[in-house]
Short mmCIF file of C-alpha atoms in Angstrom, two decimals:
data_model
loop_
_atom_site.label_atom_id
_atom_site.label_comp_id
_atom_site.label_asym_id
_atom_site.label_seq_id
_atom_site.Cartn_x
_atom_site.Cartn_y
_atom_site.Cartn_z
CA UNK A 1 -41.87 -9.61 -95.71
CA UNK A 2 -39.16 -8.07 -93.55
CA UNK A 3 -37.62 -4.67 -94.12
CA UNK A 4 -34.87 -2.59 -92.49
CA UNK A 5 -36.63 0.77 -92.50
CA UNK A 6 -40.07 2.36 -92.14
CA UNK A 7 -40.41 5.48 -94.26
CA UNK A 8 -42.87 8.15 -93.12
CA UNK A 9 -43.39 11.72 -94.35
CA UNK A 10 -41.73 12.88 -91.11
CA UNK A 11 -38.64 10.72 -91.29
CA UNK A 12 -37.41 7.17 -91.38
CA UNK A 13 -37.43 4.75 -88.46
CA UNK A 14 -35.19 1.72 -88.07
CA UNK A 15 -33.70 -0.55 -85.40
CA UNK A 16 -29.98 -1.18 -84.91
CA UNK A 17 -27.97 -3.58 -82.80
CA UNK A 18 -24.98 -2.52 -80.69
CA UNK A 19 -22.72 -2.68 -83.78
CA UNK A 20 -24.93 -0.36 -85.84
CA UNK A 21 -26.31 -3.18 -87.99
CA UNK A 22 -29.96 -2.83 -88.98
CA UNK A 23 -32.35 -5.39 -87.49
CA UNK A 24 -35.12 -6.45 -89.88
CA UNK A 25 -38.78 -6.18 -88.88
CA UNK A 26 -42.16 -6.58 -90.54
CA UNK A 27 -44.67 -3.84 -91.24
CA UNK A 28 -48.14 -5.13 -90.35
CA UNK A 29 -51.57 -3.46 -90.19
CA UNK A 30 -52.47 -1.40 -87.17
CA UNK A 31 -55.46 -2.65 -85.17
CA UNK A 32 -56.77 0.83 -84.30
CA UNK A 33 -60.42 1.40 -85.20
CA UNK A 34 -60.83 4.88 -83.71
CA UNK A 35 -59.71 7.65 -86.08
CA UNK A 36 -61.20 10.84 -84.74
CA UNK A 37 -60.20 14.12 -83.14
CA UNK A 38 -61.89 16.04 -80.35
CA UNK A 39 -61.42 19.69 -81.33
CA UNK A 40 -60.49 21.81 -78.32
CA UNK A 41 -60.71 18.57 -76.30
CA UNK A 42 -64.50 18.79 -76.61
CA UNK A 43 -66.39 15.52 -77.22
CA UNK A 44 -69.18 17.52 -78.89
CA UNK A 45 -66.68 18.65 -81.55
CA UNK A 46 -65.61 15.20 -82.71
CA UNK A 47 -64.46 14.90 -86.33
CA UNK A 48 -62.96 12.06 -88.32
CA UNK A 49 -59.29 12.10 -89.25
CA UNK A 50 -59.17 11.81 -93.04
CA UNK A 51 -55.51 12.27 -93.96
CA UNK A 52 -53.58 9.59 -92.10
CA UNK A 53 -51.56 6.39 -92.39
CA UNK A 54 -50.85 3.88 -89.68
CA UNK A 55 -49.10 0.57 -89.22
CA UNK A 56 -47.22 -1.49 -86.66
CA UNK A 57 -43.59 -2.47 -86.79
CA UNK A 58 -43.39 -6.11 -85.66
CA UNK A 59 -40.01 -7.18 -84.33
CA UNK A 60 -39.46 -10.94 -83.98
CA UNK A 61 -37.63 -11.55 -80.69
CA UNK A 62 -36.00 -14.68 -82.17
CA UNK A 63 -33.90 -12.26 -84.25
CA UNK A 64 -32.58 -10.62 -81.05
CA UNK A 65 -29.86 -11.71 -78.65
CA UNK A 66 -30.50 -11.99 -74.92
CA UNK A 67 -28.56 -9.48 -72.83
CA UNK A 68 -28.04 -7.09 -75.73
CA UNK A 69 -29.24 -3.55 -76.35
CA UNK A 70 -31.00 -2.49 -79.54
CA UNK A 71 -31.71 1.07 -80.59
CA UNK A 72 -34.81 2.51 -82.24
CA UNK A 73 -33.45 5.26 -84.47
CA UNK A 74 -35.06 8.01 -86.49
CA UNK A 75 -33.75 10.30 -89.19
CA UNK A 76 -35.51 13.13 -87.32
CA UNK A 77 -35.29 13.84 -83.60
CA UNK A 78 -38.03 12.01 -81.69
CA UNK A 79 -39.57 13.97 -78.84
CA UNK A 80 -41.53 12.66 -75.88
CA UNK A 81 -45.27 13.08 -76.44
CA UNK A 82 -47.14 11.14 -73.76
CA UNK A 83 -47.39 7.92 -71.77
CA UNK A 84 -50.04 5.64 -70.41
CA UNK A 85 -50.02 2.46 -68.39
CA UNK A 86 -47.69 -0.08 -70.04
CA UNK A 87 -46.46 2.18 -72.85
CA UNK A 88 -44.93 5.51 -73.81
CA UNK A 89 -45.03 7.54 -77.00
CA UNK A 90 -42.53 9.66 -78.91
CA UNK A 91 -43.06 11.58 -82.10
CA UNK A 92 -42.35 14.42 -84.49
CA UNK A 93 -44.30 17.60 -85.32
CA UNK A 94 -43.40 19.47 -88.46
CA UNK A 95 -45.39 21.94 -90.53
CA UNK A 96 -48.87 20.47 -90.94
CA UNK A 97 -47.86 16.89 -90.02
CA UNK A 98 -47.66 14.80 -86.85
CA UNK A 99 -46.14 11.35 -86.39
CA UNK A 100 -46.36 9.22 -83.23
CA UNK A 101 -44.73 5.90 -82.34
CA UNK A 102 -45.52 3.96 -79.16
CA UNK A 103 -43.37 1.55 -77.22
CA UNK A 104 -44.84 -1.21 -75.04
CA UNK A 105 -43.37 -1.54 -71.56
CA UNK A 106 -44.30 -4.95 -70.09
CA UNK A 107 -42.08 -4.20 -67.08
CA UNK A 108 -43.75 -0.87 -66.45
CA UNK A 109 -44.02 -1.34 -62.67
CA UNK A 110 -40.21 -1.49 -62.44
CA UNK A 111 -39.57 1.35 -64.85
CA UNK A 112 -42.04 3.70 -63.10
CA UNK A 113 -40.03 3.43 -59.90
CA UNK A 114 -36.63 3.47 -61.60
CA UNK A 115 -35.98 -0.04 -60.25
CA UNK A 116 -34.19 -1.90 -62.98
CA UNK A 117 -33.54 -5.35 -61.58
CA UNK A 118 -33.34 -7.58 -64.63
CA UNK A 119 -33.59 -10.73 -62.48
CA UNK A 120 -37.16 -9.74 -61.54
CA UNK A 121 -38.20 -8.61 -65.03
CA UNK A 122 -39.11 -10.62 -68.11
CA UNK A 123 -39.03 -10.27 -71.86
CA UNK A 124 -37.63 -6.83 -72.54
CA UNK A 125 -37.76 -3.23 -71.44
CA UNK A 126 -37.18 0.20 -72.94
CA UNK A 127 -35.18 3.15 -71.71
CA UNK A 128 -34.79 6.53 -73.32
CA UNK A 129 -31.39 7.80 -74.26
CA UNK A 130 -31.95 11.26 -72.77
CA UNK A 131 -31.00 14.11 -75.01
CA UNK A 132 -30.36 11.90 -78.03
CA UNK A 133 -33.97 11.07 -78.84
CA UNK A 134 -33.09 7.37 -79.14
CA UNK A 135 -35.04 4.57 -77.56
CA UNK A 136 -32.98 1.71 -76.11
CA UNK A 137 -34.52 -1.78 -76.14
CA UNK A 138 -32.92 -4.34 -73.81
CA UNK A 139 -33.67 -8.01 -74.42
CA UNK A 140 -33.90 -10.12 -71.24
CA UNK A 141 -35.26 -13.40 -72.60
CA UNK A 142 -37.41 -14.77 -75.42
CA UNK A 143 -40.67 -15.09 -73.45
CA UNK A 144 -42.44 -12.81 -75.93
CA UNK A 145 -42.64 -13.81 -79.58
CA UNK A 146 -42.95 -10.25 -80.97
CA UNK A 147 -42.52 -6.65 -79.94
CA UNK A 148 -44.97 -4.27 -81.65
CA UNK A 149 -44.41 -0.56 -82.28
CA UNK A 150 -47.61 1.13 -83.54
CA UNK A 151 -46.94 4.15 -85.74
CA UNK A 152 -49.41 6.76 -87.02
CA UNK A 153 -48.97 9.95 -88.95
CA UNK A 154 -51.51 12.60 -89.85
CA UNK A 155 -51.04 15.35 -92.42
CA UNK A 156 -52.82 18.40 -93.83
CA UNK A 157 -53.51 19.76 -90.35
CA UNK A 158 -54.44 23.42 -90.59
CA UNK A 159 -55.54 24.15 -87.03
CA UNK A 160 -55.78 22.41 -83.67
CA UNK A 161 -52.34 20.84 -83.83
CA UNK A 162 -52.44 19.73 -80.20
CA UNK A 163 -55.74 17.95 -80.75
CA UNK A 164 -54.35 16.14 -83.79
CA UNK A 165 -51.24 15.20 -81.84
CA UNK A 166 -53.50 13.62 -79.21
CA UNK A 167 -55.35 11.77 -81.99
CA UNK A 168 -52.09 10.38 -83.44
CA UNK A 169 -51.01 9.27 -79.96
CA UNK A 170 -54.38 7.59 -79.36
CA UNK A 171 -54.18 5.84 -82.73
CA UNK A 172 -50.91 4.22 -81.61
CA UNK A 173 -52.32 3.37 -78.17
CA UNK A 174 -55.44 1.83 -79.69
CA UNK A 175 -53.16 -0.03 -82.09
CA UNK A 176 -51.40 -1.79 -79.22
CA UNK A 177 -53.76 -4.15 -77.47
CA UNK A 178 -53.23 -5.88 -74.15
CA UNK A 179 -52.71 -9.07 -76.16
CA UNK A 180 -49.94 -7.40 -78.20
CA UNK A 181 -48.05 -6.60 -75.01
CA UNK A 182 -48.73 -9.67 -72.87
CA UNK A 183 -50.84 -12.20 -74.76
CA UNK A 184 -48.33 -13.60 -77.21
CA UNK A 185 -45.93 -15.04 -74.65
CA UNK A 186 -44.10 -18.18 -75.64
CA UNK A 187 -44.88 -20.80 -73.05
#
């Protein structure tokens, strides 16, 4: 079932078109199977995360118009957390809670070098709206059926906040498989 908003303990997340109209998406299970933390970044101090929730926002590209921008919004300011090949992650830290959301970047090779030539790219790409904490999604074509945004939040963190932040980020990365980014192309 589609919804207009994902509610988390650290704020709400939604997607808008250029007119400010909410774009519906589905909330589906995350595929992450690794839910642990390395305390002080030490593999010998591995513990399981016990207080967490996770999911993926699944956006159907058939609901989106080619050549248009869409905006991932949050009721709280999203801050850059980390990036890896083919994706980047934003999130929120507050009190004893951490939330992370990752964005797939199938045109990563262009974005890394600041070369935005839409004629050479396919599907979609993301840009950050610097200073505003908004993520801009630009639709180039409908070659991908879905766009997935893995989301994870962890609470009741007493110590080692940085380690738990890394765990939340990894939960979103592990929740976005190669197939989620590239494998569900429409032929």
